[in-house]
mmCIF file of C-alpha atoms and ligand atoms in Angstrom:
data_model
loop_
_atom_site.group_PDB
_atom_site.id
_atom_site.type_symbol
_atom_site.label_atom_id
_atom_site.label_comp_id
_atom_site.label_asym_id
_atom_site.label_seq_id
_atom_site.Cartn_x
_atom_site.Cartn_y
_atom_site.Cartn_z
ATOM 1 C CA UNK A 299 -17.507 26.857 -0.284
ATOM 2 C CA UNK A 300 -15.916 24.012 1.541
ATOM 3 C CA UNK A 301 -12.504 23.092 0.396
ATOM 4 C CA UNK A 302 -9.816 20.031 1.121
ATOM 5 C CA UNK A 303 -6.281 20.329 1.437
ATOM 6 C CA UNK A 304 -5.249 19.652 -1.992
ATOM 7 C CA UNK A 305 -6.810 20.543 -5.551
ATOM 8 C CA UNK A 306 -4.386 18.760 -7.582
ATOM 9 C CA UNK A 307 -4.493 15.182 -7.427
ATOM 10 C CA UNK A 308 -0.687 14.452 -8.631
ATOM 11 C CA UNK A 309 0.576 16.773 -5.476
ATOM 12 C CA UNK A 310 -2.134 14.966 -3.355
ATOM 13 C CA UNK A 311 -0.425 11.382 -4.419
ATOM 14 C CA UNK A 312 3.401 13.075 -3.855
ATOM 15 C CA UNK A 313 2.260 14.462 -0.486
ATOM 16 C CA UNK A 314 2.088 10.976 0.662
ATOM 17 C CA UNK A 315 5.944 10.026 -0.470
ATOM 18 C CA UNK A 316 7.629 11.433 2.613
ATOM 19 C CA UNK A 317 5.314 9.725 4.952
ATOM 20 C CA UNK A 318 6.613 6.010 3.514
ATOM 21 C CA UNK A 319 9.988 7.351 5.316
ATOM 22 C CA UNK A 320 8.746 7.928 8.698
ATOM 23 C CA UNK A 321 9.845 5.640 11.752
ATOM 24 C CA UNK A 322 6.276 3.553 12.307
ATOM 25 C CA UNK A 323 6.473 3.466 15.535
ATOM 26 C CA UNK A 324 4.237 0.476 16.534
ATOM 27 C CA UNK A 325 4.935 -1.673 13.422
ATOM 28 C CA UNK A 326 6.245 -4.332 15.412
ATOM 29 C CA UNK A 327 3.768 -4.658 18.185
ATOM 30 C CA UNK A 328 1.603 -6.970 15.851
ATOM 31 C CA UNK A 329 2.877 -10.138 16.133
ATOM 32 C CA UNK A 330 1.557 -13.620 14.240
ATOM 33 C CA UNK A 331 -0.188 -14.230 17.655
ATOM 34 C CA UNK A 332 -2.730 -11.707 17.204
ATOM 35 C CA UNK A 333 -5.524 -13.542 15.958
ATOM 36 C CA UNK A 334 -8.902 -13.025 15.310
ATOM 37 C CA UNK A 335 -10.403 -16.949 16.185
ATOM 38 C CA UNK A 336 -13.922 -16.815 16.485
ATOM 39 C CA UNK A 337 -14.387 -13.794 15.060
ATOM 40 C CA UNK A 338 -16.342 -11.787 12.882
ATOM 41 C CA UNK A 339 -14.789 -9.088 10.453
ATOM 42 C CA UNK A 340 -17.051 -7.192 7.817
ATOM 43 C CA UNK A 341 -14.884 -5.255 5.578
ATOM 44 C CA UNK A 342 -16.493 -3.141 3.003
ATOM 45 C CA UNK A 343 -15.505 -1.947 -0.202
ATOM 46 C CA UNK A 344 -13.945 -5.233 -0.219
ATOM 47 C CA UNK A 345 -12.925 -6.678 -3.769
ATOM 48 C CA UNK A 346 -10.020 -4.442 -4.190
ATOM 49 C CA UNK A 347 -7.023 -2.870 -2.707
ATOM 50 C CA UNK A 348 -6.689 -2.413 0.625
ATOM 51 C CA UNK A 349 -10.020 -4.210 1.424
ATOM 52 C CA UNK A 350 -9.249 -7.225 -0.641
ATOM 53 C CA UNK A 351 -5.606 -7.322 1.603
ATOM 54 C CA UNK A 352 -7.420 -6.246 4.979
ATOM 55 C CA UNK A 353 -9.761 -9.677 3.800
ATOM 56 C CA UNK A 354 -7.479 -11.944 3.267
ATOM 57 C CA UNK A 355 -4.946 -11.165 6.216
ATOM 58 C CA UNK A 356 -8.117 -11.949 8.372
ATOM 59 C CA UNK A 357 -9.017 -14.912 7.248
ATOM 60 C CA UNK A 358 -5.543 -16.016 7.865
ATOM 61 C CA UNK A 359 -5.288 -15.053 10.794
ATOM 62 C CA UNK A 360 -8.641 -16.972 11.706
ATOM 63 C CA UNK A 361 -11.316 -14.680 10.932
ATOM 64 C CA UNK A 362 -15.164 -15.217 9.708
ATOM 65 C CA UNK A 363 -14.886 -12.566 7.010
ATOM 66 C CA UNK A 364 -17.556 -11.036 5.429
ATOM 67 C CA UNK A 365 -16.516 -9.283 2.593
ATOM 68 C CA UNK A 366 -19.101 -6.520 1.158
ATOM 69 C CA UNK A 367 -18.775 -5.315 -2.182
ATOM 70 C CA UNK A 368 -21.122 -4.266 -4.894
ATOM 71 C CA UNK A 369 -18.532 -6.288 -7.801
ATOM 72 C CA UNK A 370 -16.165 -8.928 -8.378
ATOM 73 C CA UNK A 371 -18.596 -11.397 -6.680
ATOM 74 C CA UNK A 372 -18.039 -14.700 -5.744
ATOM 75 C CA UNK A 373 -14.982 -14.110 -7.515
ATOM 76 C CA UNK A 374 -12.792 -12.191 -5.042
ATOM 77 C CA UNK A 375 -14.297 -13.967 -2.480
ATOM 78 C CA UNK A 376 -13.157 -17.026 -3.666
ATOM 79 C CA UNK A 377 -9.739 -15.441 -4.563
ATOM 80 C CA UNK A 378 -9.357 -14.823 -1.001
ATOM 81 C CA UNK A 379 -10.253 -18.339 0.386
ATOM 82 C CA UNK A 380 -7.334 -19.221 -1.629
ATOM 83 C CA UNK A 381 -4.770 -17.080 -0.955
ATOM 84 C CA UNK A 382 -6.036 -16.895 2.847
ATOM 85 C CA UNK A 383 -6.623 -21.061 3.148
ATOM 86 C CA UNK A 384 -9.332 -20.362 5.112
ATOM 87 C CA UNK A 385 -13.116 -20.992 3.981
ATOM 88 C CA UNK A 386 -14.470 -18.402 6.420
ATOM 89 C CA UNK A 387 -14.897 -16.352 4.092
ATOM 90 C CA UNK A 388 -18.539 -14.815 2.539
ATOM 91 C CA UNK A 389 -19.474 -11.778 -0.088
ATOM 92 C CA UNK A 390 -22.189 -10.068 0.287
ATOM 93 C CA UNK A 391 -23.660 -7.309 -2.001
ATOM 94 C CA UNK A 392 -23.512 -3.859 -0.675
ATOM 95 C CA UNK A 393 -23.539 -0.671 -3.314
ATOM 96 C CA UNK A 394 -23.072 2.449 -1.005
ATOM 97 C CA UNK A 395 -24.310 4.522 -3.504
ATOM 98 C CA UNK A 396 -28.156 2.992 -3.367
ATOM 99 C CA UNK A 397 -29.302 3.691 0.259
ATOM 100 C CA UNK A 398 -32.033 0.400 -0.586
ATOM 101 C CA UNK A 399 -28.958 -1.954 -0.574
ATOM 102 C CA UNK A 400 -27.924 -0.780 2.501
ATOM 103 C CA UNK A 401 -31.216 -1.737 4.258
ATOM 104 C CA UNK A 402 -31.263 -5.160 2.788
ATOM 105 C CA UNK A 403 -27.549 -5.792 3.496
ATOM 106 C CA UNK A 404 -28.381 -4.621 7.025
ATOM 107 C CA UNK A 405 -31.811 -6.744 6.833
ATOM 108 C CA UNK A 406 -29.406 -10.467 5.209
ATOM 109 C CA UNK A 407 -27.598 -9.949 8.420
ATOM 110 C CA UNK A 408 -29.947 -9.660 10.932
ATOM 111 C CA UNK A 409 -31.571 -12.169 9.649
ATOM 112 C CA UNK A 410 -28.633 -14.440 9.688
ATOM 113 C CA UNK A 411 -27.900 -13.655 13.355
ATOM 114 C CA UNK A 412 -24.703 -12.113 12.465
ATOM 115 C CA UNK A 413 -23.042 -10.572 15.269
ATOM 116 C CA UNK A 414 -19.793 -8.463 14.263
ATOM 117 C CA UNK A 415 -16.949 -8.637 16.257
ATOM 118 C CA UNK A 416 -15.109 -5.467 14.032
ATOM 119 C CA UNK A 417 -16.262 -3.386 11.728
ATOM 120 C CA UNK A 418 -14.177 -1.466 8.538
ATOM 121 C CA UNK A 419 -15.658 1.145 6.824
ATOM 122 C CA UNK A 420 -12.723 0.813 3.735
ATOM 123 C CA UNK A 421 -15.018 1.572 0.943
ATOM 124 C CA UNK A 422 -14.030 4.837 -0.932
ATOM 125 C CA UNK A 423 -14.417 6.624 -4.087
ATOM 126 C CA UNK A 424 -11.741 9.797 -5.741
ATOM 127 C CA UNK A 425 -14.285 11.335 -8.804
ATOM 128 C CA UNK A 426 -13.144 13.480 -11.449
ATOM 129 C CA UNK A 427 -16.434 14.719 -11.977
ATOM 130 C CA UNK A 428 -19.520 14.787 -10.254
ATOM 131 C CA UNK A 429 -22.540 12.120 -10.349
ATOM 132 C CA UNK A 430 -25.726 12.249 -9.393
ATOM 133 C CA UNK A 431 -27.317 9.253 -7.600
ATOM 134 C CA UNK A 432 -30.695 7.914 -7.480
ATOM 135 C CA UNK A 433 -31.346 9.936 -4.440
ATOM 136 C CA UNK A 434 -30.513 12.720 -5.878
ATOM 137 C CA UNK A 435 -27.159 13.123 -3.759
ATOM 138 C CA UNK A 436 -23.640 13.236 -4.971
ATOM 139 C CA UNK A 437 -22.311 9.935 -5.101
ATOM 140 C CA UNK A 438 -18.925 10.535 -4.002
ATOM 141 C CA UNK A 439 -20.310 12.309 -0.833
ATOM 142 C CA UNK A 440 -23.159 9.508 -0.488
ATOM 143 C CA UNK A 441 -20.350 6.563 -0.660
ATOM 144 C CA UNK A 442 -17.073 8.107 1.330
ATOM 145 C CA UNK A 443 -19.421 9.876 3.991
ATOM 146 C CA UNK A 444 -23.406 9.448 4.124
ATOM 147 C CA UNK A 445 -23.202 5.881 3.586
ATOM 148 C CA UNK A 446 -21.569 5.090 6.342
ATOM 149 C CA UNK A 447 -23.508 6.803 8.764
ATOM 150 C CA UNK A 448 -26.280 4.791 7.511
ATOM 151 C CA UNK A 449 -24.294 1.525 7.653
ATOM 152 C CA UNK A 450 -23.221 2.118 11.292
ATOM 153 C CA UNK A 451 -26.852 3.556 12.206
ATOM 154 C CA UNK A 452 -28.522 0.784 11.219
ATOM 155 C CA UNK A 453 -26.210 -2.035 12.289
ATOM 156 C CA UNK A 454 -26.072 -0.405 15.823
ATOM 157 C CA UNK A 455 -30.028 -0.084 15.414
ATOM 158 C CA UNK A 456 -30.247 -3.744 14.884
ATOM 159 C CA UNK A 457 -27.600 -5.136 17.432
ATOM 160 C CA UNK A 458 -25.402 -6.482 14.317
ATOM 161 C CA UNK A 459 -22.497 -4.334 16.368
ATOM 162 C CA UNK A 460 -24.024 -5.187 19.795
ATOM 163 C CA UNK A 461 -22.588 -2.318 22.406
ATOM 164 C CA UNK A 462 -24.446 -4.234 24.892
ATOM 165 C CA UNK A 463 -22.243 -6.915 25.053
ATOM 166 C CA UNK A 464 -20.966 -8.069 28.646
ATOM 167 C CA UNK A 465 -17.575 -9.924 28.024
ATOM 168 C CA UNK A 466 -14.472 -7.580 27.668
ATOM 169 C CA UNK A 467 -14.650 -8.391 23.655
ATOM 170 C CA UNK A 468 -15.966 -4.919 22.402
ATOM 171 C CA UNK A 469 -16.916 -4.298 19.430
ATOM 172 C CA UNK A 470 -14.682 -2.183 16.884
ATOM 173 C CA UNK A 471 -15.614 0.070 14.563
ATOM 174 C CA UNK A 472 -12.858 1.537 11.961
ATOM 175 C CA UNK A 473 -12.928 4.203 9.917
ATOM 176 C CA UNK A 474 -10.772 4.352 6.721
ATOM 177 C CA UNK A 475 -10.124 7.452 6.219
ATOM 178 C CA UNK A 476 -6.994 9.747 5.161
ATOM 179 C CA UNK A 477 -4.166 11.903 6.529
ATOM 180 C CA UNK A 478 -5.407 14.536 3.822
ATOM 181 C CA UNK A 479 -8.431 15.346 5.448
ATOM 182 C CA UNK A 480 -5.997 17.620 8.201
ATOM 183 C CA UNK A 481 -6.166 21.566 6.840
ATOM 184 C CA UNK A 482 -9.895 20.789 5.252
ATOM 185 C CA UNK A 483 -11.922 23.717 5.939
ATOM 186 C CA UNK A 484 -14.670 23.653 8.344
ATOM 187 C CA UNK A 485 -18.004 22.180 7.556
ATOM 188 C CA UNK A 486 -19.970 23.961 5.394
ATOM 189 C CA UNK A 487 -24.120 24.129 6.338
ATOM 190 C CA UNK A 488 -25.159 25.882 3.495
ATOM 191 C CA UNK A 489 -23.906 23.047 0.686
ATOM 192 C CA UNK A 490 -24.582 20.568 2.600
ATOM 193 C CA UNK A 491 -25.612 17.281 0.704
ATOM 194 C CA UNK A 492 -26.248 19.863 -2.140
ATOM 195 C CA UNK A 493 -25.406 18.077 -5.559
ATOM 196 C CA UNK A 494 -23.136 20.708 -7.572
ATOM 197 C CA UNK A 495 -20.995 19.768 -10.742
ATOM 198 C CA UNK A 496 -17.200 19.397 -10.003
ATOM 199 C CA UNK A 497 -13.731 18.627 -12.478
ATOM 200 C CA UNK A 498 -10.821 17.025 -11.009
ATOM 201 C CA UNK A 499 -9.404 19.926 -9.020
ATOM 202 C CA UNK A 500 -12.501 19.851 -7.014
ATOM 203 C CA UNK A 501 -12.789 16.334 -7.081
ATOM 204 C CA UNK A 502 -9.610 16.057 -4.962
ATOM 205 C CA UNK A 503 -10.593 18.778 -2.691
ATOM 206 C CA UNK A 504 -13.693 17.444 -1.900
ATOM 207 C CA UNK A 505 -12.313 13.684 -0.975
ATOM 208 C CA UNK A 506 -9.890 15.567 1.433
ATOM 209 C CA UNK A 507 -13.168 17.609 2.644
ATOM 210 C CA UNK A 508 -15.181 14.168 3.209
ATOM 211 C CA UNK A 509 -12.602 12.249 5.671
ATOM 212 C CA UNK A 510 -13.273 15.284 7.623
ATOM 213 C CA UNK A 511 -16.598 15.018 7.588
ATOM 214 C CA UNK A 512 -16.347 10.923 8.505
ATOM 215 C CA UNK A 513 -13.854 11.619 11.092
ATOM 216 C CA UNK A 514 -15.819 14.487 12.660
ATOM 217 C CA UNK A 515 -19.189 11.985 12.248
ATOM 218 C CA UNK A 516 -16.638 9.215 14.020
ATOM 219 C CA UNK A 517 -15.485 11.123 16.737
ATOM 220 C CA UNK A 518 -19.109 12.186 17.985
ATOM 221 C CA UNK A 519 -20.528 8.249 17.092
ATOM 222 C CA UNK A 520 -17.743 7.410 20.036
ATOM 223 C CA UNK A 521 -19.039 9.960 22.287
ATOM 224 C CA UNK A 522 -22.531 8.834 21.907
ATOM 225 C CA UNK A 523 -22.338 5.209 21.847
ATOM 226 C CA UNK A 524 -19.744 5.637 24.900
ATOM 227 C CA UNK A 525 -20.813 7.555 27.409
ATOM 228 C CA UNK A 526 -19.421 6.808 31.357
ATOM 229 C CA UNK A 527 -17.772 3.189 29.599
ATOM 230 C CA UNK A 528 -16.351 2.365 26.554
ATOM 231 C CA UNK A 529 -19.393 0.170 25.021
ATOM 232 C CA UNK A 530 -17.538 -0.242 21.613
ATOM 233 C CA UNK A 531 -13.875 0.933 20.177
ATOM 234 C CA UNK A 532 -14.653 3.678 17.489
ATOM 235 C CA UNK A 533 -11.740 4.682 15.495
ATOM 236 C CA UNK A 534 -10.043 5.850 12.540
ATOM 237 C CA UNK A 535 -6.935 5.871 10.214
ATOM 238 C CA UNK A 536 -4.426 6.691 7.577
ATOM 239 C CA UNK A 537 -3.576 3.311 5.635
ATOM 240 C CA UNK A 538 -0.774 5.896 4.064
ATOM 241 C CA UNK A 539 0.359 5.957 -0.058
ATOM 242 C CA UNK A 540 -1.484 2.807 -0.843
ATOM 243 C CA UNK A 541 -1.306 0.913 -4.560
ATOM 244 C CA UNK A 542 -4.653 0.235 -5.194
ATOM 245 C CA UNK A 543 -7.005 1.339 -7.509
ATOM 246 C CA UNK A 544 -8.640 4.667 -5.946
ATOM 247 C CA UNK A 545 -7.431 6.346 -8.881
ATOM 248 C CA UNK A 546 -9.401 4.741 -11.489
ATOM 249 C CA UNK A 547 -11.684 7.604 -12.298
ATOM 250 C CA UNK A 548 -9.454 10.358 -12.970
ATOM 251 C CA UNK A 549 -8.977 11.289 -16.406
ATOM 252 C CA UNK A 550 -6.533 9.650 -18.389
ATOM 253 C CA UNK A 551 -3.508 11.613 -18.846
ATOM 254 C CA UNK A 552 -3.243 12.182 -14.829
ATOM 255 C CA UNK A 553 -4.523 7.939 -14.274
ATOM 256 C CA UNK A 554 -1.684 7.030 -16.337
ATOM 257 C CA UNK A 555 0.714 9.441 -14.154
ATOM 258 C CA UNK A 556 -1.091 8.272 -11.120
ATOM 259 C CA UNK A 557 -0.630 4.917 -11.900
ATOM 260 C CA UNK A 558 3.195 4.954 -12.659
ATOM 261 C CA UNK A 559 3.465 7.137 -9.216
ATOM 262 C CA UNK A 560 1.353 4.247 -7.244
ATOM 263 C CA UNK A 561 3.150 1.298 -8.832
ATOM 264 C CA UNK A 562 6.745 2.621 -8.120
ATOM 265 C CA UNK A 563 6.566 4.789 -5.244
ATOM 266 C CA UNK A 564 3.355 3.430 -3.095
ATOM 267 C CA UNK A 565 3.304 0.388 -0.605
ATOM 268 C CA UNK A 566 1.289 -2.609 -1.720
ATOM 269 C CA UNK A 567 -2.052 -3.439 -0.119
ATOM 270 C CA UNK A 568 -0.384 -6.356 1.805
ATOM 271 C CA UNK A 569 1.309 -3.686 3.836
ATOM 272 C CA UNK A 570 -0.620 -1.422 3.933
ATOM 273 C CA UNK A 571 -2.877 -3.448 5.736
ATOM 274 C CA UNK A 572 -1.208 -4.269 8.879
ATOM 275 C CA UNK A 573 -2.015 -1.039 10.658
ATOM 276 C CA UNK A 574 -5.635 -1.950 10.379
ATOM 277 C CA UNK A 575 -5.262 -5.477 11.566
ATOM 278 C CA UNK A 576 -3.186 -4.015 14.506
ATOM 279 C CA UNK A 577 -5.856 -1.720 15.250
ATOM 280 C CA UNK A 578 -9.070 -4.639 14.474
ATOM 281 C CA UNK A 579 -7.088 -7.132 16.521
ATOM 282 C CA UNK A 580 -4.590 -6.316 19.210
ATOM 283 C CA UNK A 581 -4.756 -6.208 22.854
ATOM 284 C CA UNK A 582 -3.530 -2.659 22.706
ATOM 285 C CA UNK A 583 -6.760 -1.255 22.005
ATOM 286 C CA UNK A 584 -9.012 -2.890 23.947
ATOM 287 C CA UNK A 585 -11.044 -0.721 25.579
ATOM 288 C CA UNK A 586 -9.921 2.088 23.099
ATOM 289 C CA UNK A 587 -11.790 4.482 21.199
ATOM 290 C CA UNK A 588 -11.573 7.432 19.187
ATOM 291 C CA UNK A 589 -7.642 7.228 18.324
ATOM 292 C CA UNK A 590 -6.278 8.046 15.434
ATOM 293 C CA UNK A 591 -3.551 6.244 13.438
ATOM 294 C CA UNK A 592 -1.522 7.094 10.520
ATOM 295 C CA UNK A 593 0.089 3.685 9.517
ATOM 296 C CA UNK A 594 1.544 2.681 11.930
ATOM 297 C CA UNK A 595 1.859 6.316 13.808
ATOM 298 C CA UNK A 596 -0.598 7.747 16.771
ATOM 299 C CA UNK A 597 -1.427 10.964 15.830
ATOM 300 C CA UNK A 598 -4.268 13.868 16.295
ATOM 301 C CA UNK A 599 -6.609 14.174 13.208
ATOM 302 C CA UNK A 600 -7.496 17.663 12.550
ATOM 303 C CA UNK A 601 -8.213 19.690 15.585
ATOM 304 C CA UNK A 602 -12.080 20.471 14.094
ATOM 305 C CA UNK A 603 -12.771 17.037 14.215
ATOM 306 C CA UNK A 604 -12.724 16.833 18.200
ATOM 307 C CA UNK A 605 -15.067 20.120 18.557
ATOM 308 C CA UNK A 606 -18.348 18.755 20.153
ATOM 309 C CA UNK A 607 -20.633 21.365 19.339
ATOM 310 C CA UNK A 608 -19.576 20.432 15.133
ATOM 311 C CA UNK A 609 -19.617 16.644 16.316
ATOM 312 C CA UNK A 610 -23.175 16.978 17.354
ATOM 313 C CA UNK A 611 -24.076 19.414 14.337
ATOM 314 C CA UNK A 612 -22.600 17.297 11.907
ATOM 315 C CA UNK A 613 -24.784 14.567 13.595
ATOM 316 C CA UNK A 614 -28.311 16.289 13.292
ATOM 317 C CA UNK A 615 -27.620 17.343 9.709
ATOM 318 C CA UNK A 616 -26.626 14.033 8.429
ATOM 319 C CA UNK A 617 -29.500 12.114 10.113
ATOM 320 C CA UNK A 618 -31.674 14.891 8.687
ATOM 321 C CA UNK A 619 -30.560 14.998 5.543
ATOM 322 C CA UNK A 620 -30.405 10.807 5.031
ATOM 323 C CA UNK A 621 -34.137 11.020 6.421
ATOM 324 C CA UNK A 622 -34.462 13.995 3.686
ATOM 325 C CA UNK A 623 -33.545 11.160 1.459
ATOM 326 C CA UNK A 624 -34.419 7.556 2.517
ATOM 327 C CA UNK A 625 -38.027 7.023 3.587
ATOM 328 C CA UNK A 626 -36.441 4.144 5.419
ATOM 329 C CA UNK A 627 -33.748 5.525 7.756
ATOM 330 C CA UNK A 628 -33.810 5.510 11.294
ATOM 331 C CA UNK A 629 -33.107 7.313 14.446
ATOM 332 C CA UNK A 630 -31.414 4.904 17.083
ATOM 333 C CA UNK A 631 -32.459 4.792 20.016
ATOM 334 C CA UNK A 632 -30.332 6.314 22.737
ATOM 335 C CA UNK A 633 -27.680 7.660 20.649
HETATM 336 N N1 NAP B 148 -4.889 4.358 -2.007
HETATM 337 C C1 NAP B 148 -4.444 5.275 -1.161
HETATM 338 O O1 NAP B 148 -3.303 5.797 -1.327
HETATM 339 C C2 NAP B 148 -5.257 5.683 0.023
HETATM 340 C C3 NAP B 148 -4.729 6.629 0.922
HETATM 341 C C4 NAP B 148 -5.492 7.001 2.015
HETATM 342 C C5 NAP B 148 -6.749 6.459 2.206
HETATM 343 N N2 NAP B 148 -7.243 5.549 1.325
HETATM 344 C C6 NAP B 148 -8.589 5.011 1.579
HETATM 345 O O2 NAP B 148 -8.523 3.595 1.589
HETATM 346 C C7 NAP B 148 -9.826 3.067 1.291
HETATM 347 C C8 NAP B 148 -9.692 1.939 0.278
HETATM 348 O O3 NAP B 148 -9.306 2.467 -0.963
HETATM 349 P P1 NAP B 148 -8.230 1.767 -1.918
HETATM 350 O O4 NAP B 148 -7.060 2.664 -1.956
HETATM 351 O O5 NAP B 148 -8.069 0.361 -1.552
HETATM 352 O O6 NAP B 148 -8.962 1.930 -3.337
HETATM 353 P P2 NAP B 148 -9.694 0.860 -4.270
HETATM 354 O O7 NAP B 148 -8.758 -0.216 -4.674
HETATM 355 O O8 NAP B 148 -10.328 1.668 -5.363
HETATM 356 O O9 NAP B 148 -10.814 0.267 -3.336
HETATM 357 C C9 NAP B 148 -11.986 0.993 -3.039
HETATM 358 C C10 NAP B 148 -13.084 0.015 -2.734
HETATM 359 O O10 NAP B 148 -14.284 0.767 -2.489
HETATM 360 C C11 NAP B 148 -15.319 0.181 -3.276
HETATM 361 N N3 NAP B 148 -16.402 1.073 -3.633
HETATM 362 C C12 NAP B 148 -16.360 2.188 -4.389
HETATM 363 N N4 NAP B 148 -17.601 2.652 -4.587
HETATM 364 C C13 NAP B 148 -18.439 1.809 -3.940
HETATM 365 C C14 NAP B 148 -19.839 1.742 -3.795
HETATM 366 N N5 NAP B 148 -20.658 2.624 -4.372
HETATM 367 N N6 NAP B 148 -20.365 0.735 -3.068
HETATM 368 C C15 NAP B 148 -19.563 -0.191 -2.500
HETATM 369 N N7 NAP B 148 -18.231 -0.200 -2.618
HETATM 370 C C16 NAP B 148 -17.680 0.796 -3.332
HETATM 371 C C17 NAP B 148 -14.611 -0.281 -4.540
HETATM 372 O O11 NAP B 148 -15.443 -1.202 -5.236
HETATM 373 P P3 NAP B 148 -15.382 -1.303 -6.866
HETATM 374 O O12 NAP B 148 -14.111 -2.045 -7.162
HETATM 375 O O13 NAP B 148 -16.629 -2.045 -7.215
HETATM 376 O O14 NAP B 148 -15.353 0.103 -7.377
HETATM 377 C C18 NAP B 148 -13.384 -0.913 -3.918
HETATM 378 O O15 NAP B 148 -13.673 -2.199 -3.434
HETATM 379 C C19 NAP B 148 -10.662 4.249 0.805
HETATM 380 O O16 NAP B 148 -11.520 4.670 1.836
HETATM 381 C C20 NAP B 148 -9.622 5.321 0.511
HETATM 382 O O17 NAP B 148 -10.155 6.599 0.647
HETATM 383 C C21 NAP B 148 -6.522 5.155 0.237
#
C-alpha cells in the first residue's frame, strides 16, 4: 500500500518550522520590475490562501488574471481588484472534483480566445476521511492529482497553453506541490485510482503520496511537451509552512491545534507567494523547465520523480484511468 512521509498531520505541520529558518537563497532576485504586462495568469484553486495572494500580487504587478475557483465568486474576485487596483481581473468556475466542469472551463476559454501566458496548478485538498466523487474516484486524489492532468491535457489539446508559440515568451506551467512528497513510497499500480476509506493518519499520508504522483506526472509532461527545445517551462514547488486554510477538514481537536500552529508559526500567503511569482515571472527561468523550488531554495524533488520509465508509466495509467472515467477525455496529439 502506498504511503507518504508523514501519518500524523500535527508532525507534518512542525516538519515545516525549521524550513522558515533557512537562508532563501534567491529571495532577492525578484525585484518590483518583474512584471507580468500583457499577460495572462490562470491561477486555480484561487479564492483562498496562497491562490487568493498568488492573484492579487499579479494583478499588481500588471497581470490579466483569471482566477478559477469553484466558491467565493464574484466575491474574491472583486476582493482582489481592490486590494490589487487593477480590473484585470476575472473568476471563472472550475470544481476539480467534477471532471464535466473541467471540459466546460476548458471549452469558456477556448471560446474566448484565451491564450495563457502561465499557468498554476495551486488548487489542493488535506481530507480526514475519504469521499467518493461522482466518478466514482476519490476526491482528494481526483482534485490534488487527476485533475490536473486533465486541466493541462486539455488546455495543451486546445492551444489555451500554446507550445507552438514563436516569440521567446514561453509558456509556464507550475505545479504547487509540497516538500513532503520527498520519502513517499513508490507508485503503487495495484491501488491505483482505487477508492478505499481512509481517517486522518492516512489522510496525511496520502497528500504526501499525491505531490509525488503530480511531480512525477510534471516531470514526464516536460519531457514530452519538450523534446530537442524547450516549447514551454514546466515546473514545480514548495510554497513552504503556509497560513491558509488547507487544514479545514481535519477533525476538530487537531483543526483547532492546526490552526493555532498556522497562525503563530506559518508565513502569511503574501509571502508565501513570492517564490511563485519569481518562478511565473522572472527572466531567470526563461527557457527553464522541470526545476524544482522550495521557497525560495533550488532543490531536487524526490529522486523517483526523475525515473523515466515511472514518468511514462505514471503517464499511461492516468490517461487510462481518466478515459476509464470521463467519456470525454482526450489523448493529445503528439505528446
Ligand atoms: N498551506 C501549506 O502549508 C502548504 C504547504 C505546502 C503546499 N501547499 C499547497 O498549496 C496549495 C494551496 O493551498 P493553501 O495552503 O492555499 O490552502 P487553501 O487556503 O485551502 O486553498 C486551497 C484552494 O484549493 C481550492 N480547492 C479545493 N478543492 C477544490 C476543488 N474541488 N475544485 C476547485 N478548487 C478546489 C480551495 O477552494 P475552496 O475554498 O472552495 O475549498 C482553495 O481555493 C495546495 O496545492 C497545497 O497542497 C500548502
Amino acid at each position: 500500500m502506498s504511503h507518504g512521509r508523514f501519518d500524523n498531520p500535527i508532525v507534518a505541520a512542525l516538519a515545516g518550522f525549521w524550513d522558515l529558518f533557512r537562508k532563501q537563497d534567491l529571495s532577492d532576485k525578484l525585484t518590483d520590475d518583474d512584471r507580468f504586462d500583457g499577460k495572462t495568469l490562470l491561477v486555480t484553486g484561487a479564492n483562498s490562501g496562497l491562490g487568493f495572494a498568488i492573484a492579487v500580487e499579479a494583478a499588481r504587478r500588471g497581470a490579466h488574471v483569471i482566477m478559477a475557483g469553484r466558491s467565493k465568486i464574484p466575491e474574491a474576485g472583486d476582493k482582489v481588484k481592490k486590494l490589487s487596483g487593477s480590473g484585470k481581473v476575472e473568476m471563472r468556475y472550475l470544481d476539480l472534483s467534477k471532471l464535466d466542469t473541467i471540459h466546460q472551463f476548458a471549452e469558456g476559454l477556448e471560446r474566448d480566445h484565451i491564450k495563457l501566458d502561465v499557468t498554476i496548478l495551486n488548487a489542493g485538498v488535506a481530507l480526514a476521511k475519504a469521499r467518493k466523487t461522482d466518478s466514482g474516484l476519490e476526491e482528494m486524489f481526483l482534485v490534488n492529482y487527476l485533475s490536473n492532468v486533465a486541466l493541462t491535457n486539455l488546455l495543451l489539446d486546445k492551444g489555451i497553453v500554446d507550445t507552438e508559440k514563436t516569440n521567446s515568451c514561453k509558456p509556464r506551467i507550475l505545479f504547487i506541490s509540497s516538500d513532503s512528497h520527498q520519502g513517499s513510497s513508490a507508485v503503487d499500480y495495484d491501488e491505483f485510482g482505487t477508492f478505499y476509506e481512509y481517517g486522518p493518519s492516512k489522510g496525511i499520508s496520502d497528500y504526501s503520496y499525491f505531490k509525488l504522483l503530480l511531480n512525477t506526472y510534471a516531470t514526464e509532461l516536460s519531457r514530452r511537451v519538450n523534446g530537442q527545445e524547450i516549447k514551454a517551462g514546466i515546473n514545480v514547488m514548495c510554497p513552504g509552512p503556509v497560513h491558509s486554510n488547507i487544514v479545514k477538514e481535519a477533525p476538530f481537536l487537531i483543526r483547532i491545534v492546526l490552526k493555532g500552529i498556522f497562525k503563530i508559526i506559518f508565513r502569511s500567503p503574501e509571502k508565501a507567494c513570492l517564490p511563485v511569482i519569481y518562478m511565473s515571472v522572472s527572466k531567470d527561468y526563461e527557457g527553464v523547465t522541470n526545476q524544482y523550488q522550495h521557497m525560495f531554495n533550488v532543490k531536487d524533488m524526490d529522486p523517483k520523480v526523475y525515473d523515466p520509465d515511472e514518468g511514462k508509466k505514471l503517464w499511461d495509467r492516468s490517461i487510462n484511468l481518466w478515459k476509464e472515467v470521463d467519456p470525454a477525455a482526450i489523448q493529445v496529439n503528439g505528446l
